[in-house]
CSV table of C-alpha atoms in Angstrom, one decimal:
chain,number,residue,atom,x,y,z
A,982,VAL,CA,127.3,99.7,68.2
A,983,ALA,CA,127.9,96.0,67.6
A,984,ARG,CA,131.3,96.3,69.3
A,985,CYS,CA,129.8,98.0,72.3
A,986,ALA,CA,127.2,95.3,72.6
A,987,ARG,CA,129.9,92.6,72.6
A,988,GLU,CA,132.1,94.5,75.1
A,989,ASN,CA,129.3,95.2,77.6
A,990,GLY,CA,127.6,91.9,77.1
A,991,THR,CA,124.3,93.6,76.3
A,992,GLY,CA,122.0,93.0,73.3
A,993,LEU,CA,122.3,95.0,70.1
A,994,GLU,CA,119.1,97.0,70.8
A,995,GLU,CA,120.3,98.0,74.2
A,996,ALA,CA,123.7,99.1,72.9
A,997,ALA,CA,122.1,101.1,70.2
A,998,ARG,CA,119.9,102.9,72.7
A,999,THR,CA,122.9,103.7,74.9
A,1000,ALA,CA,124.8,105.0,71.9
A,1001,ARG,CA,121.8,107.2,70.8
A,1002,HIS,CA,121.5,108.7,74.3
A,1003,ALA,CA,125.2,109.3,74.5
A,1004,PHE,CA,124.9,111.2,71.2
A,1005,TYR,CA,122.0,113.4,72.5
A,1006,ALA,CA,123.9,114.2,75.7
A,1007,ARG,CA,127.1,115.1,73.9
A,1008,THR,CA,125.4,117.1,71.2
A,1009,ALA,CA,123.2,118.9,73.7
A,1010,HIS,CA,126.2,119.7,75.8
A,1011,GLU,CA,128.5,120.9,73.0
A,1012,SER,CA,125.9,123.0,71.3
A,1013,ARG,CA,124.2,124.2,74.5
A,1014,ILE,CA,120.9,122.8,73.5
A,1015,ALA,CA,118.2,122.7,76.2
A,1016,HIS,CA,115.6,120.6,74.4
A,1017,VAL,CA,116.0,117.5,72.3
A,1018,VAL,CA,112.8,116.6,70.4
A,1019,LEU,CA,112.4,112.9,69.6
A,1020,GLY,CA,109.9,111.3,67.1
A,1021,HIS,CA,108.5,108.5,69.3
A,1022,GLN,CA,104.9,107.6,68.3
A,1023,ALA,CA,101.9,106.0,70.0
A,1024,ASP,CA,103.0,102.6,68.4
A,1025,ASP,CA,106.4,102.9,70.1
A,1026,GLN,CA,104.6,103.4,73.5
A,1027,VAL,CA,102.5,100.3,73.0
A,1028,GLU,CA,105.5,98.2,71.9
A,1029,THR,CA,107.6,99.4,74.8
A,1030,LEU,CA,104.8,98.5,77.3
A,1031,LEU,CA,104.7,94.9,75.9
A,1032,PHE,CA,108.5,94.7,75.7
A,1033,ARG,CA,108.9,95.7,79.3
A,1034,LEU,CA,106.0,93.6,80.5
A,1035,LEU,CA,107.5,90.5,79.0
A,1036,ARG,CA,110.8,91.3,80.6
A,1037,GLY,CA,109.1,91.5,84.0
A,1038,ALA,CA,109.6,95.2,84.6
A,1039,GLY,CA,107.8,96.4,87.6
A,1040,SER,CA,105.4,99.4,87.3
A,1041,ARG,CA,108.5,101.6,87.1
A,1042,GLY,CA,109.2,100.3,83.6
A,1043,LEU,CA,105.6,99.7,82.5
A,1044,GLY,CA,104.8,103.4,82.5
A,1045,SER,CA,106.9,103.2,79.3
A,1046,ILE,CA,108.1,106.3,77.5
A,1047,ALA,CA,107.7,109.7,79.1
A,1048,PRO,CA,106.6,112.7,77.0
A,1049,ARG,CA,109.1,114.8,78.9
A,1050,SER,CA,112.2,113.8,80.9
A,1051,THR,CA,115.2,115.7,82.1
A,1052,ARG,CA,118.7,114.3,81.8
A,1053,GLY,CA,122.2,115.3,82.5
A,1054,GLY,CA,124.4,115.9,85.5
A,1055,ASN,CA,125.1,118.7,87.9
A,1056,ASP,CA,126.6,121.3,85.5
A,1057,PHE,CA,124.4,120.7,82.5
A,1058,THR,CA,120.8,119.4,82.0
A,1059,TYR,CA,118.7,119.0,78.9
A,1060,THR,CA,115.1,117.9,78.3
A,1061,LEU,CA,113.9,115.1,76.0
A,1062,LEU,CA,110.6,116.0,74.5
A,1063,ARG,CA,108.4,113.5,72.6
A,1064,PRO,CA,105.4,115.4,71.3
A,1065,LEU,CA,104.2,112.6,69.0
A,1066,LEU,CA,103.6,109.9,71.7
A,1067,GLY,CA,99.8,110.3,71.3
A,1068,VAL,CA,99.9,110.1,67.5
A,1069,TRP,CA,99.8,106.7,65.6
A,1070,ARG,CA,102.3,105.8,63.0
A,1071,GLU,CA,99.5,105.4,60.4
A,1072,GLU,CA,98.4,109.0,61.1
A,1073,ILE,CA,101.9,110.3,60.6
A,1074,LEU,CA,102.3,108.3,57.4
A,1075,GLY,CA,99.0,109.6,56.1
A,1076,PHE,CA,100.0,113.2,56.9
A,1077,LEU,CA,103.3,112.7,55.1
A,1078,SER,CA,101.8,111.1,52.0
A,1079,ALA,CA,99.0,113.8,51.8
A,1080,ARG,CA,101.7,116.4,51.6
A,1081,GLN,CA,104.0,114.2,49.4
A,1082,LEU,CA,106.7,114.4,52.0
A,1083,SER,CA,109.4,111.8,52.0
A,1084,PHE,CA,110.9,110.2,55.1
A,1085,LEU,CA,113.8,107.9,56.0
A,1086,HIS,CA,113.1,104.2,56.5
A,1087,ASP,CA,115.4,102.4,58.8
A,1088,ALA,CA,115.8,98.9,57.4
A,1089,SER,CA,116.5,97.4,60.8
A,1090,ASN,CA,112.9,98.0,61.7
A,1091,THR,CA,111.8,95.0,59.7
A,1092,ASP,CA,114.5,92.6,61.0
A,1093,LEU,CA,112.7,90.0,63.0
A,1094,ARG,CA,115.8,89.0,64.9
A,1095,PHE,CA,115.0,92.0,67.2
A,1096,THR,CA,112.5,91.4,69.9
A,1097,ARG,CA,110.9,94.8,69.3
A,1098,ASN,CA,110.2,94.0,65.7
A,1099,ARG,CA,108.8,90.6,66.5
A,1100,ILE,CA,106.5,92.4,69.0
A,1101,ARG,CA,105.5,94.9,66.3
A,1102,HIS,CA,105.0,92.6,63.3
A,1103,VAL,CA,104.1,89.2,64.9
A,1104,LEU,CA,102.9,89.6,68.5
A,1105,LEU,CA,100.6,92.6,68.2
A,1106,PRO,CA,98.6,91.0,65.3
A,1107,GLU,CA,98.5,87.7,67.3
A,1108,LEU,CA,97.1,89.6,70.4
A,1109,GLU,CA,94.4,91.2,68.3
A,1110,LYS,CA,93.4,87.9,66.9
A,1111,ALA,CA,93.3,86.3,70.4
A,1112,VAL,CA,90.9,88.8,71.8
A,1113,SER,CA,89.1,89.5,68.5
A,1114,ARG,CA,89.4,93.3,68.9
A,1115,PRO,CA,92.0,96.1,68.4
A,1116,VAL,CA,94.3,96.2,71.4
A,1117,ARG,CA,96.7,99.0,70.6
A,1118,GLU,CA,94.4,101.7,71.9
A,1119,SER,CA,93.8,99.8,75.1
A,1120,LEU,CA,97.5,99.2,75.7
A,1121,TRP,CA,98.3,102.9,75.0
A,1122,ARG,CA,95.7,104.0,77.6
A,1123,THR,CA,97.2,101.5,80.1
A,1124,ALA,CA,100.7,102.8,79.5
A,1125,GLU,CA,99.4,106.4,80.1
A,1126,VAL,CA,97.6,105.5,83.3
A,1127,LEU,CA,100.6,103.6,84.6
A,1128,ARG,CA,103.0,106.3,83.7
A,1129,ALA,CA,101.1,108.9,85.7
A,1130,GLU,CA,100.8,106.5,88.7
A,1131,ASP,CA,104.5,105.6,88.5
A,1132,GLU,CA,105.4,109.3,88.5
A,1133,PHE,CA,103.2,109.9,91.5
A,1134,LEU,CA,104.6,106.9,93.5
A,1135,ALA,CA,108.1,108.0,92.6
A,1136,SER,CA,107.4,111.4,94.2
A,1137,LEU,CA,106.5,109.6,97.4
A,1138,GLU,CA,109.7,107.6,97.4
A,1139,ASN,CA,111.6,110.8,97.4
A,1140,ASP,CA,110.1,111.7,100.8
A,1141,ALA,CA,110.8,108.3,102.2
A,1142,VAL,CA,114.5,107.7,101.3
A,1143,ARG,CA,117.4,110.0,101.8
A,1144,GLU,CA,119.9,108.0,103.8
A,1145,GLU,CA,122.9,105.9,103.3
A,1146,TRP,CA,121.1,103.3,105.4
A,1147,LEU,CA,117.4,102.4,105.8
A,1148,CYS,CA,115.5,102.8,109.1
A,1149,VAL,CA,113.7,99.6,109.9
A,1150,LYS,CA,110.9,101.3,111.8
A,1151,SER,CA,110.2,103.9,109.1
A,1152,LEU,CA,110.3,101.2,106.4
A,1153,ARG,CA,107.9,99.0,108.3
A,1154,ALA,CA,105.5,101.9,108.6
A,1155,LEU,CA,105.2,102.2,104.8
A,1156,HIS,CA,102.8,100.4,102.6
A,1157,LEU,CA,104.3,97.3,100.9
A,1158,ALA,CA,104.2,99.2,97.5
A,1159,LEU,CA,106.4,101.9,98.8
A,1160,GLN,CA,108.6,99.5,100.8
A,1161,ARG,CA,109.5,97.8,97.5
A,1162,ARG,CA,110.2,101.1,95.7
A,1163,VAL,CA,112.3,102.5,98.5
A,1164,VAL,CA,114.4,99.4,98.8
A,1165,ALA,CA,114.8,99.2,95.0
A,1166,ARG,CA,115.9,102.8,94.8
A,1167,TRP,CA,118.3,102.3,97.8
A,1168,LEU,CA,119.9,99.3,96.1
A,1169,ARG,CA,120.3,101.1,92.7
A,1170,ALA,CA,121.8,104.1,94.6
A,1171,ARG,CA,124.4,101.6,96.0
A,1172,GLY,CA,125.3,100.6,92.4
A,1173,VAL,CA,123.5,97.2,92.4
A,1174,PRO,CA,122.9,96.3,88.7
A,1175,ASP,CA,119.5,94.9,87.6
A,1176,VAL,CA,117.6,95.4,90.8
A,1177,GLY,CA,114.6,93.0,90.4
A,1178,PHE,CA,111.6,91.7,92.3
A,1179,GLU,CA,113.4,88.8,94.0
A,1180,LEU,CA,116.3,90.8,95.3
A,1181,VAL,CA,114.0,93.5,96.7
A,1182,GLU,CA,111.8,90.9,98.4
A,1183,ARG,CA,114.9,89.3,99.9
A,1184,VAL,CA,116.0,92.6,101.4
A,1185,LEU,CA,112.5,93.1,102.8
A,1186,GLU,CA,112.8,89.9,104.7
A,1187,LEU,CA,115.1,91.8,107.0
A,1188,ILE,CA,112.2,93.9,108.2
A,1189,ARG,CA,109.6,91.0,108.2
A,1190,THR,CA,111.4,88.4,110.3
A,1191,VAL,CA,113.9,88.6,113.2
A,1192,ARG,CA,115.3,85.3,112.0
A,1193,ILE,CA,117.1,86.9,109.1
A,1194,ALA,CA,119.8,89.6,109.7
A,1195,LYS,CA,121.9,89.3,106.6
A,1196,VAL,CA,121.1,89.1,102.8
A,1197,ASN,CA,123.6,88.4,100.1
A,1198,LEU,CA,123.6,90.8,97.2
A,1199,PRO,CA,125.3,90.7,93.8
A,1200,GLY,CA,129.1,91.4,93.7
A,1201,ALA,CA,129.7,89.8,97.1
A,1202,ALA,CA,128.1,92.8,98.8
A,1203,HIS,CA,125.4,92.3,101.5
A,1204,ALA,CA,122.7,94.1,103.4
A,1205,ILE,CA,122.6,93.6,107.2
A,1206,ARG,CA,120.1,94.6,109.9
A,1207,ARG,CA,121.8,96.1,113.0
A,1208,ARG,CA,120.5,98.4,115.7
A,1209,GLY,CA,117.2,99.2,113.9
A,1210,ARG,CA,119.0,100.0,110.6
A,1211,ILE,CA,119.6,98.2,107.3
A,1212,ALA,CA,123.2,98.9,106.3
A,1213,TRP,CA,125.0,98.2,103.1
A,1214,ILE,CA,128.3,96.3,103.3
A,1215,PRO,CA,130.2,96.6,100.1
A,1216,GLY,CA,131.8,93.5,98.5
A,1217,ASN,CA,135.4,93.0,97.5
A,1218,ALA,CA,134.5,93.1,93.8
A,1219,PRO,CA,133.0,96.3,92.4
A,1220,ALA,CA,129.2,95.8,92.0
A,1221,HIS,CA,129.5,97.6,88.6
A,1222,PRO,CA,131.7,95.5,86.4
A,1223,GLY,CA,133.9,97.8,84.2
B,1035,VAL,CA,74.5,80.9,82.9
B,1036,ALA,CA,73.8,81.0,79.2
B,1037,ARG,CA,70.4,82.6,79.8
B,1038,CYS,CA,71.9,85.2,82.2
B,1039,ALA,CA,74.6,86.1,79.6
B,1040,ARG,CA,71.9,86.6,77.0
B,1041,GLU,CA,69.6,88.6,79.3
B,1042,ASN,CA,72.4,90.9,80.6
B,1043,GLY,CA,74.1,91.2,77.2
B,1044,THR,CA,77.4,90.0,78.7
B,1045,GLY,CA,79.7,87.2,77.6
B,1046,LEU,CA,79.4,83.7,78.9
B,1047,GLU,CA,82.6,84.0,80.9
B,1048,GLU,CA,81.4,87.1,82.7
B,1049,ALA,CA,78.0,85.6,83.4
B,1050,ALA,CA,79.6,82.5,84.8
B,1051,ARG,CA,81.8,84.6,87.1
B,1052,THR,CA,78.7,86.6,88.3
B,1053,ALA,CA,76.9,83.3,89.0
B,1054,ARG,CA,79.8,81.8,90.9
B,1055,HIS,CA,80.1,84.9,93.1
B,1056,ALA,CA,76.4,85.0,93.8
B,1057,PHE,CA,76.7,81.3,94.9
B,1058,TYR,CA,79.6,82.1,97.3
B,1059,ALA,CA,77.6,85.0,98.8
B,1060,ARG,CA,74.4,83.1,99.2
B,1061,THR,CA,76.1,80.0,100.7
B,1062,ALA,CA,78.3,82.1,103.0
B,1063,HIS,CA,75.2,84.0,104.2
B,1064,GLU,CA,73.0,81.0,104.7
B,1065,SER,CA,75.6,78.9,106.4
B,1066,ARG,CA,77.2,81.8,108.3
B,1067,ILE,CA,80.6,81.1,106.7
B,1068,ALA,CA,83.2,83.8,107.3
B,1069,HIS,CA,85.9,82.5,104.8
B,1070,VAL,CA,85.5,81.1,101.3
B,1071,VAL,CA,88.8,79.5,100.1
B,1072,LEU,CA,89.3,79.5,96.3
B,1073,GLY,CA,91.8,77.4,94.3
B,1074,HIS,CA,93.2,80.1,92.0
B,1075,GLN,CA,96.7,79.4,90.9
B,1076,ALA,CA,99.7,81.5,89.7
B,1077,ASP,CA,98.7,80.6,86.2
B,1078,ASP,CA,95.3,82.2,86.7
B,1079,GLN,CA,97.0,85.3,88.0
B,1080,VAL,CA,99.2,85.6,84.8
B,1081,GLU,CA,96.2,84.9,82.5
B,1082,THR,CA,94.1,87.5,84.3
B,1083,LEU,CA,96.8,90.1,83.9
B,1084,LEU,CA,97.0,89.5,80.1
B,1085,PHE,CA,93.2,89.3,79.8
B,1086,ARG,CA,92.7,92.7,81.6
B,1087,LEU,CA,95.6,94.3,79.8
B,1088,LEU,CA,94.2,93.5,76.4
B,1089,ARG,CA,90.8,94.9,77.5
B,1090,GLY,CA,92.5,98.1,78.5
B,1091,ALA,CA,92.0,97.9,82.2
B,1092,GLY,CA,93.8,100.6,84.2
B,1093,SER,CA,96.1,99.7,87.0
B,1094,ARG,CA,93.0,99.0,89.1
B,1095,GLY,CA,92.3,95.9,87.0
B,1096,LEU,CA,96.0,95.0,86.2
B,1097,GLY,CA,96.7,94.1,89.9
B,1098,SER,CA,94.7,91.0,89.0
B,1099,ILE,CA,93.5,88.6,91.6
B,1100,ALA,CA,93.8,89.5,95.3
B,1101,PRO,CA,94.9,86.8,97.7
B,1102,ARG,CA,92.4,88.2,100.2
B,1103,SER,CA,89.3,90.3,99.6
B,1104,THR,CA,86.3,91.1,101.7
B,1105,ARG,CA,82.8,91.0,100.2
B,1106,GLY,CA,79.2,91.5,101.3
B,1107,GLY,CA,77.0,94.3,102.6
B,1108,ASN,CA,76.2,96.0,105.8
B,1109,ASP,CA,74.8,93.1,107.7
B,1110,PHE,CA,77.1,90.3,106.6
B,1111,THR,CA,80.6,90.2,105.2
B,1112,TYR,CA,82.7,87.2,104.2
B,1113,THR,CA,86.3,86.9,103.1
B,1114,LEU,CA,87.6,85.3,99.9
B,1115,LEU,CA,91.0,83.6,100.4
B,1116,ARG,CA,93.2,82.4,97.5
B,1117,PRO,CA,96.2,80.7,99.2
B,1118,LEU,CA,97.4,79.0,96.0
B,1119,LEU,CA,98.0,82.2,93.9
B,1120,GLY,CA,101.8,81.8,94.3
B,1121,VAL,CA,101.8,78.1,93.2
B,1122,TRP,CA,101.9,77.0,89.6
B,1123,ARG,CA,99.4,74.6,88.1
B,1124,GLU,CA,102.3,72.3,87.2
B,1125,GLU,CA,103.4,72.1,90.9
B,1126,ILE,CA,99.9,71.4,92.0
B,1127,LEU,CA,99.5,68.6,89.4
B,1128,GLY,CA,102.8,67.2,90.4
B,1129,PHE,CA,101.7,67.2,94.0
B,1130,LEU,CA,98.5,65.4,93.2
B,1131,SER,CA,100.1,62.8,91.0
B,1132,ALA,CA,102.8,62.0,93.5
B,1133,ARG,CA,100.0,61.3,96.0
B,1134,GLN,CA,97.8,59.6,93.4
B,1135,LEU,CA,95.1,62.0,94.2
B,1136,SER,CA,92.4,62.6,91.5
B,1137,PHE,CA,90.9,66.0,90.6
B,1138,LEU,CA,88.0,67.3,88.5
B,1139,HIS,CA,88.8,68.5,85.0
B,1140,ASP,CA,86.5,71.2,83.7
B,1141,ALA,CA,86.1,70.5,80.0
B,1142,SER,CA,85.3,74.2,79.2
B,1143,ASN,CA,89.0,74.9,80.1
B,1144,THR,CA,90.1,73.7,76.7
B,1145,ASP,CA,87.4,75.4,74.7
B,1146,LEU,CA,89.2,78.0,72.5
B,1147,ARG,CA,86.1,80.0,71.9
B,1148,PHE,CA,86.8,81.5,75.3
B,1149,THR,CA,89.3,84.4,75.4
B,1150,ARG,CA,90.9,83.1,78.6
B,1151,ASN,CA,91.6,79.7,77.1
B,1152,ARG,CA,93.1,81.3,73.9
B,1153,ILE,CA,95.3,83.3,76.2
B,1154,ARG,CA,96.4,80.1,78.1
B,1155,HIS,CA,96.8,77.8,75.2
B,1156,VAL,CA,97.8,80.0,72.3
B,1157,LEU,CA,98.9,83.4,73.4
B,1158,LEU,CA,101.3,82.6,76.3
B,1159,PRO,CA,103.3,80.1,74.2
B,1160,GLU,CA,103.4,82.7,71.4
B,1161,LEU,CA,104.7,85.3,73.9
B,1162,GLU,CA,107.4,83.0,75.1
B,1163,LYS,CA,108.5,82.4,71.5
B,1164,ALA,CA,108.6,86.1,70.7
B,1165,VAL,CA,111.0,87.0,73.5
B,1166,SER,CA,112.7,83.6,73.5
B,1167,ARG,CA,112.4,83.2,77.3
B,1168,PRO,CA,109.8,82.1,79.9
B,1169,VAL,CA,107.4,85.0,80.6
B,1170,ARG,CA,105.0,83.6,83.1
B,1171,GLU,CA,107.2,84.3,86.1
B,1172,SER,CA,107.9,87.9,84.9
B,1173,LEU,CA,104.1,88.4,84.4
B,1174,TRP,CA,103.4,87.0,87.8
B,1175,ARG,CA,105.8,89.4,89.5
B,1176,THR,CA,104.4,92.3,87.6
B,1177,ALA,CA,100.9,91.4,88.7
B,1178,GLU,CA,102.1,91.2,92.3
B,1179,VAL,CA,103.9,94.6,92.2
B,1180,LEU,CA,100.9,96.3,90.5
B,1181,ARG,CA,98.4,94.7,93.0
B,1182,ALA,CA,100.3,96.2,96.0
B,1183,GLU,CA,100.6,99.6,94.3
B,1184,ASP,CA,96.9,99.6,93.3
B,1185,GLU,CA,96.0,98.8,96.9
B,1186,PHE,CA,98.1,101.6,98.2
B,1187,LEU,CA,96.7,104.1,95.6
B,1188,ALA,CA,93.2,103.0,96.5
B,1189,SER,CA,93.8,103.8,100.1
B,1190,LEU,CA,94.8,107.4,99.1
B,1191,GLU,CA,91.6,107.7,97.0
B,1192,ASN,CA,89.6,107.0,100.2
B,1193,ASP,CA,91.1,110.1,101.8
B,1194,ALA,CA,90.4,112.3,98.7
B,1195,VAL,CA,86.7,111.5,97.9
B,1196,ARG,CA,83.8,111.4,100.3
B,1197,GLU,CA,81.3,113.7,98.7
B,1198,GLU,CA,78.3,113.7,96.5
B,1199,TRP,CA,80.1,116.4,94.4
B,1200,LEU,CA,83.8,117.0,93.7
B,1201,CYS,CA,85.6,120.1,94.8
B,1202,VAL,CA,87.5,121.6,91.9
B,1203,LYS,CA,90.2,123.1,94.0
B,1204,SER,CA,90.9,119.9,96.0
B,1205,LEU,CA,90.9,117.9,92.8
B,1206,ARG,CA,93.3,120.3,91.1
B,1207,ALA,CA,95.7,119.9,94.0
B,1208,LEU,CA,96.0,116.2,93.5
B,1209,HIS,CA,98.5,114.4,91.2
B,1210,LEU,CA,97.0,113.4,87.8
B,1211,ALA,CA,97.2,109.7,88.9
B,1212,LEU,CA,94.9,110.4,91.9
B,1213,GLN,CA,92.7,112.8,89.9
B,1214,ARG,CA,91.9,109.9,87.6
B,1215,ARG,CA,91.2,107.5,90.4
B,1216,VAL,CA,89.0,109.9,92.3
B,1217,VAL,CA,86.9,110.8,89.2
B,1218,ALA,CA,86.6,107.1,88.3
B,1219,ARG,CA,85.4,106.2,91.8
B,1220,TRP,CA,83.0,109.1,91.9
B,1221,LEU,CA,81.5,108.1,88.5
B,1222,ARG,CA,81.1,104.4,89.6
B,1223,ALA,CA,79.5,105.6,92.9
B,1224,ARG,CA,76.9,107.4,90.8
B,1225,GLY,CA,76.1,104.2,89.0
B,1226,VAL,CA,77.9,104.9,85.7
B,1227,PRO,CA,78.6,101.5,84.0
B,1228,ASP,CA,82.0,100.7,82.4
B,1229,VAL,CA,83.9,103.8,83.6
B,1230,GLY,CA,86.9,104.0,81.3
B,1231,PHE,CA,89.9,106.2,80.5
B,1232,GLU,CA,88.1,108.4,77.9
B,1233,LEU,CA,85.2,109.2,80.2
B,1234,VAL,CA,87.4,110.0,83.1
B,1235,GLU,CA,89.6,112.3,80.9
B,1236,ARG,CA,86.5,114.1,79.6
B,1237,VAL,CA,85.3,114.8,83.2
B,1238,LEU,CA,88.8,116.0,84.1
B,1239,GLU,CA,88.6,118.6,81.3
B,1240,LEU,CA,86.2,120.4,83.7
B,1241,ILE,CA,89.1,121.2,85.9
B,1242,ARG,CA,91.6,121.8,83.2
B,1243,THR,CA,89.9,124.5,81.1
B,1244,VAL,CA,87.3,127.1,81.9
B,1245,ARG,CA,85.9,126.7,78.4
B,1246,ILE,CA,84.2,123.4,79.3
B,1247,ALA,CA,81.5,123.5,82.0
B,1248,LYS,CA,79.4,120.4,81.1
B,1249,VAL,CA,80.3,116.9,80.1
B,1250,ASN,CA,77.8,114.3,78.7
B,1251,LEU,CA,77.8,111.0,80.5
B,1252,PRO,CA,76.1,107.6,79.6
B,1253,GLY,CA,72.4,107.4,80.2
B,1254,ALA,CA,71.7,111.0,79.4
B,1255,ALA,CA,73.3,112.1,82.7
B,1256,HIS,CA,75.9,114.8,82.8
B,1257,ALA,CA,78.6,116.4,85.0
B,1258,ILE,CA,78.7,120.1,85.3
B,1259,ARG,CA,81.1,122.6,86.9
B,1260,ARG,CA,79.3,125.3,89.0
B,1261,ARG,CA,80.6,127.4,91.9
B,1262,GLY,CA,83.9,125.5,92.3
B,1263,ARG,CA,82.2,122.1,92.4
B,1264,ILE,CA,81.6,119.3,89.9
B,1265,ALA,CA,78.1,118.1,90.3
B,1266,TRP,CA,76.2,115.1,88.9
B,1267,ILE,CA,73.0,115.7,87.0
B,1268,PRO,CA,71.1,112.5,86.6
B,1269,GLY,CA,69.6,111.6,83.2
B,1270,ASN,CA,66.0,110.6,82.5
B,1271,ALA,CA,66.9,107.0,81.9
B,1272,PRO,CA,68.5,105.1,84.7
B,1273,ALA,CA,72.2,104.7,84.2
B,1274,HIS,CA,72.0,101.1,85.2
B,1275,PRO,CA,69.7,99.3,82.8
B,1276,GLY,CA,67.6,96.7,84.6
């Protein structure tokens, strides 16, 4: 994991996540497993919401962890299930201790070098102190509301974007909220890494003003407006390094 | 303001907000003013996002402060404009000091008894420390994305709810995200105070299971399912005290 993180220039946490998911996919495929059940808890949901919020995730990320998500490619899919997302860690520990069951403790969970652990052990208690009330339940509810809304909005994106290029007229007819989602999805489908708010807004300038007809994108690619369409012009360098 | 807060059982901050808005409405009405321009800044937007998040606001509250909103009743409306929502306090102070302009400083802005000030002076610096990077810009972008999505989702609610009662079949046909918004709006329109996640979910049980046909609401009112409709049965006590 440490080597992967160095090679891909990502953080340790991100590399560990990638490695875990690669393991689920490989194991599911090899053993023909249709469902992988994970032990994420309500606390994980709340910490993920804060983690993503502080990284400036749009609503797509804020919905946090889905109780059910389907992965895989054309020939093989499997479903990740997280039945414990509505149960608090404390409740689970209480259940285990009442039945004198033992469990594995991952020592890395207390290492404050990791952002997630600082959120868990430092930030959440600070937040509760600042507003003088418990905040975990509030944050959990917010994550749940945003998750459903994100899912609904994503279903509307599907109707709006199917093309290699974007139609200026159709895009203009959409609400700003959907314009942003459609452009972000289009950029991701073209392989643009880390599609963020600023980049999406820059591409949207193409439909807002006639003065701009070309927008630079990462990897020397660009988006141009021509004959009522927004087209993708690939750069010389691959947009995905490696 | 202190007296209003005591009488209505709200906090000082909430009472001050109500008093400010009553003043805008009265002045706009008396002087036939169509636009009221307010000085909210990008920092206010970020603080509002955190404030509402910690109070468990759904996405309706998380969108934070709107750059433009119309208020008033049937005979008179006025528009609140907030042109500085994209400008940071630091930029404004820089602008003022470069031109040697003076400004009013509200002493209550440094009083740490107020949640908003604790968010500004304590929590935001803590958050930046926890993730080792600036978070204000990220939070501002998130507020902007959520505001547009909330506005869009609210426009869909309008199509879905117009009745005194709710149609079970129509409600079932909606995505969970819209079901929640429609029920919340319906409850608010019936005068239910503080419509929150739990209450909305309880009313939704009426369309999820046949085993439940009646849900208790605040103020001794209740919602019942009868002949394919969800109807509102008022309580003896008024739902709105005072």
